Amino acid sequence: VSAMIDADDLARAAAALQCGQLVGMPTETVYGLAGDATDQQAVAAIFAAKGRPRFDPLIVHVADPEAAWNVAVRDPLAEILARTFWPGPLTLVLPRTEVIGDLVTAGLPTVAVRCPDHPLARALIRAAGRPLAAPSANRFGALSPTCAADVQGQLGPAVALVLDGGPCRVGLESTIVRTQPEPIILRPGGISREALEQALGRPVAVADRSGRAAALPPEAPGMLASHYAPRTPLVLRQGPWPGTADCALLAFTGQDLPTTAQAVEILDPEGRLERAACRLFAALRRLDASGAARIVAETVPDEGLGLAINDRLRRAAGMG
């Protein structure tokens, strides 16, 4: 495959990623929609391009096993699995480091990381010099793309360019494993349970649907994500803002705010949904720490990334 790596294309793709643009990237499973995992706005652009209706955690791709420990906190079991199966279709869910922001992890304290088994993907990550978030390069609900033309056809202008690594060796998606407190498979995939057990020398559980719901918050991509919910009761704004001093307010553009609130967060005064998406998790966390009796949150326009922002706010308000 190395003969297929075009140095000019690779340099252009790496430069695009460094500027916060998105690139179609081949992996051994499907083509990914890659963006700089350390750039919140690039990550917001991934969700916008996919038309993804909510913020699910994204898998972070690294160029070699050692690079994983820049974005995730290693433990002995994770090190064994990384040594045995990377590069390959195994994703590990581990505590995240500060390199990775809230939008990639959907506000969770863990990050999903893997080293893909495709030389062009690894060459791109190295050339870009940063870890890449890369869900499948399709519009939400459409079929996953297994060749470069599929990506161009579905996402067109949303991607700066698509690196053509030929057709994917279409296999299963990656197996997702959480190693702590006990190793458990969150999503079966290309690495079998038996292979994992052999590598670790111990049993590996498989989370069933009810087990996932009970034991997690489901913290893996492609599963129903449990989203960051503040401890402070949150309600959606109906009518005018409350004038009481014990409320914390989450506003979209900050129009008509009362002066009496305990704390106020404005997502974007200019009404840009991508900026609002970038700021949502940190704003909720600050309001949660403000000591207010409740948080009153304003929904945003129900379009583009607004769908995902409103989905998060409804869940935080216990409205599903």
PDB file of C-alpha atoms in Angstrom:
ATOM      1  CA  VAL A   1       0.000   0.000   0.000  1.00  0.00           C
ATOM      2  CA  SER A   2       2.937   2.340   0.673  1.00  0.00           C
ATOM      3  CA  ALA A   3       3.341   2.803  -3.071  1.00  0.00           C
ATOM      4  CA  MET A   4      -0.114   4.404  -3.040  1.00  0.00           C
ATOM      5  CA  ILE A   5       0.950   7.138  -0.618  1.00  0.00           C
ATOM      6  CA  ASP A   6       1.308  10.322  -2.641  1.00  0.00           C
ATOM      7  CA  ALA A   7       3.643  12.726  -0.795  1.00  0.00           C
ATOM      8  CA  ASP A   8       1.939  15.848  -2.200  1.00  0.00           C
ATOM      9  CA  ASP A   9      -1.551  14.663  -1.229  1.00  0.00           C
ATOM     10  CA  LEU A  10      -0.279  13.724   2.216  1.00  0.00           C
ATOM     11  CA  ALA A  11       1.304  17.154   2.742  1.00  0.00           C
ATOM     12  CA  ARG A  12      -1.868  18.929   1.585  1.00  0.00           C
ATOM     13  CA  ALA A  13      -4.037  16.800   3.856  1.00  0.00           C
ATOM     14  CA  ALA A  14      -1.751  17.370   6.864  1.00  0.00           C
ATOM     15  CA  ALA A  15      -1.746  21.130   6.246  1.00  0.00           C
ATOM     16  CA  ALA A  16      -5.548  21.144   6.007  1.00  0.00           C
ATOM     17  CA  LEU A  17      -5.826  19.334   9.358  1.00  0.00           C
ATOM     18  CA  GLN A  18      -3.407  21.780  10.984  1.00  0.00           C
ATOM     19  CA  CYS A  19      -5.677  24.625   9.830  1.00  0.00           C
ATOM     20  CA  GLY A  20      -8.739  23.037  11.450  1.00  0.00           C
ATOM     21  CA  GLN A  21     -10.178  21.581   8.224  1.00  0.00           C
ATOM     22  CA  LEU A  22     -11.521  18.037   7.750  1.00  0.00           C
ATOM     23  CA  VAL A  23     -10.027  15.252   5.627  1.00  0.00           C
ATOM     24  CA  GLY A  24     -11.383  11.914   4.403  1.00  0.00           C
ATOM     25  CA  MET A  25      -9.019   9.237   5.798  1.00  0.00           C
ATOM     26  CA  PRO A  26      -8.896   5.529   4.951  1.00  0.00           C
ATOM     27  CA  THR A  27      -8.668   2.968   7.763  1.00  0.00           C
ATOM     28  CA  GLU A  28      -8.853  -0.808   7.687  1.00  0.00           C
ATOM     29  CA  THR A  29     -12.542  -0.676   8.673  1.00  0.00           C
ATOM     30  CA  VAL A  30     -14.223   2.228   6.865  1.00  0.00           C
ATOM     31  CA  TYR A  31     -13.213   5.715   5.723  1.00  0.00           C
ATOM     32  CA  GLY A  32     -13.090   8.220   8.561  1.00  0.00           C
ATOM     33  CA  LEU A  33     -13.928  11.926   8.660  1.00  0.00           C
ATOM     34  CA  ALA A  34     -10.738  13.143  10.312  1.00  0.00           C
ATOM     35  CA  GLY A  35     -10.167  16.363  12.214  1.00  0.00           C
ATOM     36  CA  ASP A  36      -7.628  17.564  14.801  1.00  0.00           C
ATOM     37  CA  ALA A  37      -8.777  15.938  18.067  1.00  0.00           C
ATOM     38  CA  THR A  38      -7.146  18.736  20.079  1.00  0.00           C
ATOM     39  CA  ASP A  39      -9.073  21.514  18.259  1.00  0.00           C
ATOM     40  CA  GLN A  40     -12.610  21.961  19.609  1.00  0.00           C
ATOM     41  CA  GLN A  41     -13.750  23.863  16.513  1.00  0.00           C
ATOM     42  CA  ALA A  42     -12.485  21.142  14.182  1.00  0.00           C
ATOM     43  CA  VAL A  43     -14.372  18.586  16.284  1.00  0.00           C
ATOM     44  CA  ALA A  44     -17.526  20.734  16.123  1.00  0.00           C
ATOM     45  CA  ALA A  45     -17.090  20.821  12.338  1.00  0.00           C
ATOM     46  CA  ILE A  46     -17.062  16.985  12.276  1.00  0.00           C
ATOM     47  CA  PHE A  47     -20.467  16.861  13.985  1.00  0.00           C
ATOM     48  CA  ALA A  48     -21.792  19.588  11.670  1.00  0.00           C
ATOM     49  CA  ALA A  49     -20.558  17.819   8.516  1.00  0.00           C
ATOM     50  CA  LYS A  50     -22.116  14.507   9.562  1.00  0.00           C
ATOM     51  CA  GLY A  51     -25.426  16.083  10.532  1.00  0.00           C
ATOM     52  CA  ARG A  52     -25.049  14.035  13.708  1.00  0.00           C
ATOM     53  CA  PRO A  53     -28.103  14.743  15.859  1.00  0.00           C
ATOM     54  CA  ARG A  54     -26.236  14.461  19.161  1.00  0.00           C
ATOM     55  CA  PHE A  55     -22.729  14.570  20.531  1.00  0.00           C
ATOM     56  CA  ASP A  56     -21.554  10.973  20.757  1.00  0.00           C
ATOM     57  CA  PRO A  57     -18.003  10.311  21.912  1.00  0.00           C
ATOM     58  CA  LEU A  58     -15.562  10.071  18.977  1.00  0.00           C
ATOM     59  CA  ILE A  59     -12.647   7.653  18.611  1.00  0.00           C
ATOM     60  CA  VAL A  60      -9.251   9.350  18.682  1.00  0.00           C
ATOM     61  CA  HIS A  61      -6.712   7.834  16.258  1.00  0.00           C
ATOM     62  CA  VAL A  62      -2.975   7.844  16.960  1.00  0.00           C
ATOM     63  CA  ALA A  63      -0.007   6.947  14.744  1.00  0.00           C
ATOM     64  CA  ASP A  64       1.618   4.400  17.050  1.00  0.00           C
ATOM     65  CA  PRO A  65       0.832   2.689  20.352  1.00  0.00           C
ATOM     66  CA  GLU A  66       3.147   4.935  22.384  1.00  0.00           C
ATOM     67  CA  ALA A  67       1.325   8.054  21.165  1.00  0.00           C
ATOM     68  CA  ALA A  68      -1.873   6.815  22.835  1.00  0.00           C
ATOM     69  CA  TRP A  69      -0.460   7.718  26.241  1.00  0.00           C
ATOM     70  CA  ASN A  70      -0.432  11.400  25.320  1.00  0.00           C
ATOM     71  CA  VAL A  71      -4.240  11.387  25.125  1.00  0.00           C
ATOM     72  CA  ALA A  72      -5.130   8.567  27.543  1.00  0.00           C
ATOM     73  CA  VAL A  73      -3.893   7.403  30.948  1.00  0.00           C
ATOM     74  CA  ARG A  74      -2.264   3.988  30.635  1.00  0.00           C
ATOM     75  CA  ASP A  75      -2.799   1.037  32.942  1.00  0.00           C
ATOM     76  CA  PRO A  76      -1.129  -2.403  32.853  1.00  0.00           C
ATOM     77  CA  LEU A  77      -3.998  -4.156  31.028  1.00  0.00           C
ATOM     78  CA  ALA A  78      -4.245  -1.386  28.441  1.00  0.00           C
ATOM     79  CA  GLU A  79      -0.514  -1.638  27.799  1.00  0.00           C
ATOM     80  CA  ILE A  80      -0.765  -5.383  27.167  1.00  0.00           C
ATOM     81  CA  LEU A  81      -3.690  -4.941  24.753  1.00  0.00           C
ATOM     82  CA  ALA A  82      -1.995  -2.070  22.921  1.00  0.00           C
ATOM     83  CA  ARG A  83       1.211  -4.082  22.533  1.00  0.00           C
ATOM     84  CA  THR A  84      -0.686  -7.132  21.286  1.00  0.00           C
ATOM     85  CA  PHE A  85      -3.318  -5.663  18.956  1.00  0.00           C
ATOM     86  CA  TRP A  86      -2.105  -2.262  17.726  1.00  0.00           C
ATOM     87  CA  PRO A  87      -2.093  -1.305  14.947  1.00  0.00           C
ATOM     88  CA  GLY A  88      -5.505  -2.947  14.553  1.00  0.00           C
ATOM     89  CA  PRO A  89      -9.265  -2.808  15.096  1.00  0.00           C
ATOM     90  CA  LEU A  90      -9.169  -2.431  18.895  1.00  0.00           C
ATOM     91  CA  THR A  91     -10.374   0.720  20.682  1.00  0.00           C
ATOM     92  CA  LEU A  92      -9.527   1.246  24.348  1.00  0.00           C
ATOM     93  CA  VAL A  93     -11.655   3.406  26.661  1.00  0.00           C
ATOM     94  CA  LEU A  94      -9.376   4.992  29.260  1.00  0.00           C
ATOM     95  CA  PRO A  95      -9.225   8.110  31.444  1.00  0.00           C
ATOM     96  CA  ARG A  96      -8.432  11.064  29.197  1.00  0.00           C
ATOM     97  CA  THR A  97      -5.566  13.516  29.557  1.00  0.00           C
ATOM     98  CA  GLU A  98      -5.954  17.291  29.257  1.00  0.00           C
ATOM     99  CA  VAL A  99      -4.886  17.116  25.605  1.00  0.00           C
ATOM    100  CA  ILE A 100      -8.427  16.008  24.678  1.00  0.00           C
ATOM    101  CA  GLY A 101     -11.379  18.375  25.103  1.00  0.00           C
ATOM    102  CA  ASP A 102     -14.986  17.861  26.113  1.00  0.00           C
ATOM    103  CA  LEU A 103     -16.490  17.764  22.645  1.00  0.00           C
ATOM    104  CA  VAL A 104     -14.517  14.654  21.585  1.00  0.00           C
ATOM    105  CA  THR A 105     -15.554  12.715  24.700  1.00  0.00           C
ATOM    106  CA  ALA A 106     -19.121  14.079  24.988  1.00  0.00           C
ATOM    107  CA  GLY A 107     -18.181  15.502  28.374  1.00  0.00           C
ATOM    108  CA  LEU A 108     -17.088  12.137  29.791  1.00  0.00           C
ATOM    109  CA  PRO A 109     -13.841  11.701  31.764  1.00  0.00           C
ATOM    110  CA  THR A 110     -12.752   8.891  29.422  1.00  0.00           C
ATOM    111  CA  VAL A 111     -11.476   8.868  25.847  1.00  0.00           C
ATOM    112  CA  ALA A 112     -11.750   6.123  23.213  1.00  0.00           C
ATOM    113  CA  VAL A 113      -8.399   5.669  21.444  1.00  0.00           C
ATOM    114  CA  ARG A 114      -6.968   3.364  18.795  1.00  0.00           C
ATOM    115  CA  CYS A 115      -4.050   2.961  16.406  1.00  0.00           C
ATOM    116  CA  PRO A 116      -5.484   2.093  12.957  1.00  0.00           C
ATOM    117  CA  ASP A 117      -4.007  -0.656  10.790  1.00  0.00           C
ATOM    118  CA  HIS A 118      -3.723   1.355   7.582  1.00  0.00           C
ATOM    119  CA  PRO A 119      -0.360   2.804   6.537  1.00  0.00           C
ATOM    120  CA  LEU A 120      -1.932   5.879   4.938  1.00  0.00           C
ATOM    121  CA  ALA A 121      -3.930   6.686   8.084  1.00  0.00           C
ATOM    122  CA  ARG A 122      -0.821   6.428  10.261  1.00  0.00           C
ATOM    123  CA  ALA A 123       1.238   8.454   7.766  1.00  0.00           C
ATOM    124  CA  LEU A 124      -1.419  11.194   7.859  1.00  0.00           C
ATOM    125  CA  ILE A 125      -1.526  11.299  11.669  1.00  0.00           C
ATOM    126  CA  ARG A 126       2.288  11.569  11.773  1.00  0.00           C
ATOM    127  CA  ALA A 127       2.358  14.265   9.098  1.00  0.00           C
ATOM    128  CA  ALA A 128      -0.352  16.279  10.867  1.00  0.00           C
ATOM    129  CA  GLY A 129       1.539  15.958  14.142  1.00  0.00           C
ATOM    130  CA  ARG A 130      -1.574  15.525  16.253  1.00  0.00           C
ATOM    131  CA  PRO A 131      -4.145  12.864  17.186  1.00  0.00           C
ATOM    132  CA  LEU A 132      -7.156  12.735  14.868  1.00  0.00           C
ATOM    133  CA  ALA A 133     -10.810  12.296  15.794  1.00  0.00           C
ATOM    134  CA  ALA A 134     -12.382  10.305  12.976  1.00  0.00           C
ATOM    135  CA  PRO A 135     -15.911   8.870  12.977  1.00  0.00           C
ATOM    136  CA  SER A 136     -17.105   7.210   9.772  1.00  0.00           C
ATOM    137  CA  ALA A 137     -17.137   9.684   6.883  1.00  0.00           C
ATOM    138  CA  ASN A 138     -20.851   9.564   6.128  1.00  0.00           C
ATOM    139  CA  ARG A 139     -23.878  11.727   6.686  1.00  0.00           C
ATOM    140  CA  PHE A 140     -25.743  10.594   9.789  1.00  0.00           C
ATOM    141  CA  GLY A 141     -27.909   7.551   9.013  1.00  0.00           C
ATOM    142  CA  ALA A 142     -26.267   6.887   5.630  1.00  0.00           C
ATOM    143  CA  LEU A 143     -24.125   3.851   4.815  1.00  0.00           C
ATOM    144  CA  SER A 144     -20.524   3.885   5.970  1.00  0.00           C
ATOM    145  CA  PRO A 145     -18.124   4.635   3.114  1.00  0.00           C
ATOM    146  CA  THR A 146     -15.618   2.004   2.010  1.00  0.00           C
ATOM    147  CA  CYS A 147     -13.972   3.877  -0.857  1.00  0.00           C
ATOM    148  CA  ALA A 148     -12.835   7.462  -1.457  1.00  0.00           C
ATOM    149  CA  ALA A 149     -15.594   8.253  -3.966  1.00  0.00           C
ATOM    150  CA  ASP A 150     -18.247   7.415  -1.331  1.00  0.00           C
ATOM    151  CA  VAL A 151     -16.812  10.090   0.969  1.00  0.00           C
ATOM    152  CA  GLN A 152     -16.713  12.749  -1.735  1.00  0.00           C
ATOM    153  CA  GLY A 153     -20.261  11.874  -2.793  1.00  0.00           C
ATOM    154  CA  GLN A 154     -21.686  12.129   0.721  1.00  0.00           C
ATOM    155  CA  LEU A 155     -19.716  14.986   2.274  1.00  0.00           C
ATOM    156  CA  GLY A 156     -18.478  16.975  -0.735  1.00  0.00           C
ATOM    157  CA  PRO A 157     -17.573  20.518   0.339  1.00  0.00           C
ATOM    158  CA  ALA A 158     -17.337  19.624   4.059  1.00  0.00           C
ATOM    159  CA  VAL A 159     -13.973  17.912   3.452  1.00  0.00           C
ATOM    160  CA  ALA A 160     -10.846  19.730   2.260  1.00  0.00           C
ATOM    161  CA  LEU A 161      -9.767  16.548   0.439  1.00  0.00           C
ATOM    162  CA  VAL A 162     -10.102  12.769   0.579  1.00  0.00           C
ATOM    163  CA  LEU A 163      -6.982  10.615   0.729  1.00  0.00           C
ATOM    164  CA  ASP A 164      -7.538   7.584  -1.470  1.00  0.00           C
ATOM    165  CA  GLY A 165      -6.226   4.466   0.245  1.00  0.00           C
ATOM    166  CA  GLY A 166      -8.136   2.145  -2.058  1.00  0.00           C
ATOM    167  CA  PRO A 167     -11.131   0.099  -0.949  1.00  0.00           C
ATOM    168  CA  CYS A 168     -11.160  -0.735   2.781  1.00  0.00           C
ATOM    169  CA  ARG A 169     -10.387  -4.302   3.755  1.00  0.00           C
ATOM    170  CA  VAL A 170     -13.968  -4.123   4.890  1.00  0.00           C
ATOM    171  CA  GLY A 171     -14.088  -5.921   8.169  1.00  0.00           C
ATOM    172  CA  LEU A 172     -15.958  -5.346  11.330  1.00  0.00           C
ATOM    173  CA  GLU A 173     -15.760  -2.125  13.239  1.00  0.00           C
ATOM    174  CA  SER A 174     -13.200  -2.050  16.022  1.00  0.00           C
ATOM    175  CA  THR A 175     -13.812  -3.910  19.265  1.00  0.00           C
ATOM    176  CA  ILE A 176     -14.221  -1.412  22.108  1.00  0.00           C
ATOM    177  CA  VAL A 177     -12.807  -2.446  25.494  1.00  0.00           C
ATOM    178  CA  ARG A 178     -12.799  -0.663  28.829  1.00  0.00           C
ATOM    179  CA  THR A 179     -10.010  -2.045  31.023  1.00  0.00           C
ATOM    180  CA  GLN A 180     -11.005  -0.682  34.449  1.00  0.00           C
ATOM    181  CA  PRO A 181     -12.165  -1.744  36.977  1.00  0.00           C
ATOM    182  CA  GLU A 182     -12.354  -5.096  35.134  1.00  0.00           C
ATOM    183  CA  PRO A 183     -11.870  -5.642  31.390  1.00  0.00           C
ATOM    184  CA  ILE A 184     -15.194  -5.538  29.570  1.00  0.00           C
ATOM    185  CA  ILE A 185     -16.144  -5.438  25.885  1.00  0.00           C
ATOM    186  CA  LEU A 186     -18.437  -2.464  25.272  1.00  0.00           C
ATOM    187  CA  ARG A 187     -18.812  -3.178  21.537  1.00  0.00           C
ATOM    188  CA  PRO A 188     -17.834  -6.461  19.855  1.00  0.00           C
ATOM    189  CA  GLY A 189     -15.818  -6.043  16.671  1.00  0.00           C
ATOM    190  CA  GLY A 190     -12.724  -7.082  14.777  1.00  0.00           C
ATOM    191  CA  ILE A 191     -10.794  -8.508  17.763  1.00  0.00           C
ATOM    192  CA  SER A 192     -12.483 -11.528  19.351  1.00  0.00           C
ATOM    193  CA  ARG A 193     -13.188 -12.035  23.029  1.00  0.00           C
ATOM    194  CA  GLU A 194     -11.048 -15.180  22.939  1.00  0.00           C
ATOM    195  CA  ALA A 195      -8.068 -13.258  21.554  1.00  0.00           C
ATOM    196  CA  LEU A 196      -8.454 -10.615  24.272  1.00  0.00           C
ATOM    197  CA  GLU A 197      -8.667 -13.260  27.001  1.00  0.00           C
ATOM    198  CA  GLN A 198      -5.588 -15.024  25.648  1.00  0.00           C
ATOM    199  CA  ALA A 199      -3.587 -11.783  25.644  1.00  0.00           C
ATOM    200  CA  LEU A 200      -4.634 -10.830  29.177  1.00  0.00           C
ATOM    201  CA  GLY A 201      -4.651 -14.322  30.680  1.00  0.00           C
ATOM    202  CA  ARG A 202      -7.981 -13.646  32.364  1.00  0.00           C
ATOM    203  CA  PRO A 203     -11.701 -13.610  31.524  1.00  0.00           C
ATOM    204  CA  VAL A 204     -13.158 -10.648  29.659  1.00  0.00           C
ATOM    205  CA  ALA A 205     -16.827  -9.799  30.161  1.00  0.00           C
ATOM    206  CA  VAL A 206     -19.149  -8.622  27.406  1.00  0.00           C
ATOM    207  CA  ALA A 207     -21.578  -5.851  28.323  1.00  0.00           C
ATOM    208  CA  ASP A 208     -25.142  -6.784  27.333  1.00  0.00           C
ATOM    209  CA  ARG A 209     -27.596  -4.003  26.576  1.00  0.00           C
ATOM    210  CA  SER A 210     -29.024  -3.812  30.083  1.00  0.00           C
ATOM    211  CA  GLY A 211     -25.546  -4.190  31.548  1.00  0.00           C
ATOM    212  CA  ARG A 212     -24.331  -1.284  29.435  1.00  0.00           C
ATOM    213  CA  ALA A 213     -27.188   0.879  30.628  1.00  0.00           C
ATOM    214  CA  ALA A 214     -26.593  -0.024  34.281  1.00  0.00           C
ATOM    215  CA  ALA A 215     -22.813  -0.327  34.520  1.00  0.00           C
ATOM    216  CA  LEU A 216     -21.663   2.536  32.378  1.00  0.00           C
ATOM    217  CA  PRO A 217     -22.681   5.643  31.558  1.00  0.00           C
ATOM    218  CA  PRO A 218     -22.154   4.151  28.101  1.00  0.00           C
ATOM    219  CA  GLU A 219     -18.886   5.738  27.213  1.00  0.00           C
ATOM    220  CA  ALA A 220     -18.132   4.230  23.867  1.00  0.00           C
ATOM    221  CA  PRO A 221     -18.744   5.649  20.420  1.00  0.00           C
ATOM    222  CA  GLY A 222     -21.615   4.117  18.515  1.00  0.00           C
ATOM    223  CA  MET A 223     -23.554   3.345  21.680  1.00  0.00           C
ATOM    224  CA  LEU A 224     -26.291   5.445  23.238  1.00  0.00           C
ATOM    225  CA  ALA A 225     -24.141   8.076  24.902  1.00  0.00           C
ATOM    226  CA  SER A 226     -24.917   9.117  28.425  1.00  0.00           C
ATOM    227  CA  HIS A 227     -24.211  12.782  28.462  1.00  0.00           C
ATOM    228  CA  TYR A 228     -22.728  15.142  30.973  1.00  0.00           C
ATOM    229  CA  ALA A 229     -25.573  15.997  33.328  1.00  0.00           C
ATOM    230  CA  PRO A 230     -24.983  18.661  35.968  1.00  0.00           C
ATOM    231  CA  ARG A 231     -25.715  17.834  39.610  1.00  0.00           C
ATOM    232  CA  THR A 232     -27.622  21.117  39.899  1.00  0.00           C
ATOM    233  CA  PRO A 233     -31.220  20.706  38.653  1.00  0.00           C
ATOM    234  CA  LEU A 234     -31.505  22.070  35.117  1.00  0.00           C
ATOM    235  CA  VAL A 235     -34.710  23.307  33.480  1.00  0.00           C
ATOM    236  CA  LEU A 236     -35.292  24.644  30.000  1.00  0.00           C
ATOM    237  CA  ARG A 237     -36.341  28.275  29.772  1.00  0.00           C
ATOM    238  CA  GLN A 238     -40.074  28.792  29.161  1.00  0.00           C
ATOM    239  CA  GLY A 239     -41.053  32.410  28.680  1.00  0.00           C
ATOM    240  CA  PRO A 240     -38.969  35.208  30.243  1.00  0.00           C
ATOM    241  CA  TRP A 241     -35.767  34.612  32.199  1.00  0.00           C
ATOM    242  CA  PRO A 242     -36.351  34.175  35.948  1.00  0.00           C
ATOM    243  CA  GLY A 243     -35.419  37.245  37.996  1.00  0.00           C
ATOM    244  CA  THR A 244     -34.399  35.360  41.148  1.00  0.00           C
ATOM    245  CA  ALA A 245     -30.830  35.530  42.459  1.00  0.00           C
ATOM    246  CA  ASP A 246     -30.476  31.809  43.160  1.00  0.00           C
ATOM    247  CA  CYS A 247     -30.569  30.789  39.451  1.00  0.00           C
ATOM    248  CA  ALA A 248     -27.668  30.237  37.074  1.00  0.00           C
ATOM    249  CA  LEU A 249     -28.440  31.038  33.441  1.00  0.00           C
ATOM    250  CA  LEU A 250     -27.185  29.401  30.246  1.00  0.00           C
ATOM    251  CA  ALA A 251     -27.956  31.741  27.335  1.00  0.00           C
ATOM    252  CA  PHE A 252     -27.351  31.391  23.601  1.00  0.00           C
ATOM    253  CA  THR A 253     -26.618  34.995  22.581  1.00  0.00           C
ATOM    254  CA  GLY A 254     -27.268  36.759  25.890  1.00  0.00           C
ATOM    255  CA  GLN A 255     -30.240  38.927  24.916  1.00  0.00           C
ATOM    256  CA  ASP A 256     -32.532  40.351  27.656  1.00  0.00           C
ATOM    257  CA  LEU A 257     -30.661  38.785  30.572  1.00  0.00           C
ATOM    258  CA  PRO A 258     -31.653  39.825  34.106  1.00  0.00           C
ATOM    259  CA  THR A 259     -28.932  41.396  36.268  1.00  0.00           C
ATOM    260  CA  THR A 260     -29.753  39.362  39.363  1.00  0.00           C
ATOM    261  CA  ALA A 261     -28.603  35.840  38.420  1.00  0.00           C
ATOM    262  CA  GLN A 262     -26.079  33.914  40.519  1.00  0.00           C
ATOM    263  CA  ALA A 263     -24.042  33.083  37.410  1.00  0.00           C
ATOM    264  CA  VAL A 264     -24.430  33.550  33.661  1.00  0.00           C
ATOM    265  CA  GLU A 265     -22.810  31.771  30.707  1.00  0.00           C
ATOM    266  CA  ILE A 266     -23.333  33.013  27.139  1.00  0.00           C
ATOM    267  CA  LEU A 267     -22.570  30.415  24.473  1.00  0.00           C
ATOM    268  CA  ASP A 268     -21.924  32.849  21.618  1.00  0.00           C
ATOM    269  CA  PRO A 269     -23.032  36.489  21.456  1.00  0.00           C
ATOM    270  CA  GLU A 270     -22.954  36.333  17.649  1.00  0.00           C
ATOM    271  CA  GLY A 271     -25.225  33.289  17.494  1.00  0.00           C
ATOM    272  CA  ARG A 272     -22.721  30.908  15.852  1.00  0.00           C
ATOM    273  CA  LEU A 273     -23.771  27.332  16.558  1.00  0.00           C
ATOM    274  CA  GLU A 274     -20.288  25.840  16.107  1.00  0.00           C
ATOM    275  CA  ARG A 275     -18.845  28.204  18.733  1.00  0.00           C
ATOM    276  CA  ALA A 276     -21.799  27.464  21.014  1.00  0.00           C
ATOM    277  CA  ALA A 277     -21.157  23.726  20.665  1.00  0.00           C
ATOM    278  CA  CYS A 278     -17.488  24.211  21.591  1.00  0.00           C
ATOM    279  CA  ARG A 279     -18.397  26.103  24.756  1.00  0.00           C
ATOM    280  CA  LEU A 280     -21.386  24.072  25.941  1.00  0.00           C
ATOM    281  CA  PHE A 281     -19.708  21.502  28.208  1.00  0.00           C
ATOM    282  CA  ALA A 282     -17.367  23.924  29.974  1.00  0.00           C
ATOM    283  CA  ALA A 283     -20.230  26.400  30.459  1.00  0.00           C
ATOM    284  CA  LEU A 284     -22.431  23.730  32.048  1.00  0.00           C
ATOM    285  CA  ARG A 285     -19.591  22.681  34.320  1.00  0.00           C
ATOM    286  CA  ARG A 286     -18.997  26.256  35.528  1.00  0.00           C
ATOM    287  CA  LEU A 287     -22.707  26.818  36.179  1.00  0.00           C
ATOM    288  CA  ASP A 288     -22.841  23.523  38.062  1.00  0.00           C
ATOM    289  CA  ALA A 289     -20.033  24.778  40.335  1.00  0.00           C
ATOM    290  CA  SER A 290     -21.645  28.196  40.911  1.00  0.00           C
ATOM    291  CA  GLY A 291     -23.676  27.152  43.943  1.00  0.00           C
ATOM    292  CA  ALA A 292     -26.976  28.105  42.287  1.00  0.00           C
ATOM    293  CA  ALA A 293     -30.138  26.268  43.299  1.00  0.00           C
ATOM    294  CA  ARG A 294     -30.997  25.568  39.656  1.00  0.00           C
ATOM    295  CA  ILE A 295     -29.770  26.168  36.135  1.00  0.00           C
ATOM    296  CA  VAL A 296     -32.134  27.687  33.576  1.00  0.00           C
ATOM    297  CA  ALA A 297     -30.982  26.947  30.041  1.00  0.00           C
ATOM    298  CA  GLU A 298     -32.136  28.447  26.783  1.00  0.00           C
ATOM    299  CA  THR A 299     -32.447  26.196  23.734  1.00  0.00           C
ATOM    300  CA  VAL A 300     -30.840  27.283  20.447  1.00  0.00           C
ATOM    301  CA  PRO A 301     -32.214  27.176  16.883  1.00  0.00           C
ATOM    302  CA  ASP A 302     -33.065  23.548  16.030  1.00  0.00           C
ATOM    303  CA  GLU A 303     -30.860  23.356  12.936  1.00  0.00           C
ATOM    304  CA  GLY A 304     -27.344  22.109  12.170  1.00  0.00           C
ATOM    305  CA  LEU A 305     -25.370  21.699  15.389  1.00  0.00           C
ATOM    306  CA  GLY A 306     -28.311  23.237  17.237  1.00  0.00           C
ATOM    307  CA  LEU A 307     -29.978  19.815  17.122  1.00  0.00           C
ATOM    308  CA  ALA A 308     -27.073  18.328  19.082  1.00  0.00           C
ATOM    309  CA  ILE A 309     -26.905  21.207  21.565  1.00  0.00           C
ATOM    310  CA  ASN A 310     -30.655  20.977  22.244  1.00  0.00           C
ATOM    311  CA  ASP A 311     -30.464  17.195  22.527  1.00  0.00           C
ATOM    312  CA  ARG A 312     -27.830  17.625  25.261  1.00  0.00           C
ATOM    313  CA  LEU A 313     -29.848  20.258  27.083  1.00  0.00           C
ATOM    314  CA  ARG A 314     -33.019  18.137  26.994  1.00  0.00           C
ATOM    315  CA  ARG A 315     -31.104  15.181  28.434  1.00  0.00           C
ATOM    316  CA  ALA A 316     -29.563  17.351  31.145  1.00  0.00           C
ATOM    317  CA  ALA A 317     -33.113  18.482  31.988  1.00  0.00           C
ATOM    318  CA  GLY A 318     -34.167  14.821  32.303  1.00  0.00           C
ATOM    319  CA  MET A 319     -36.303  15.032  29.152  1.00  0.00           C
ATOM    320  CA  GLY A 320     -34.457  12.234  27.273  1.00  0.00           C
TER     321      GLY A 320
END
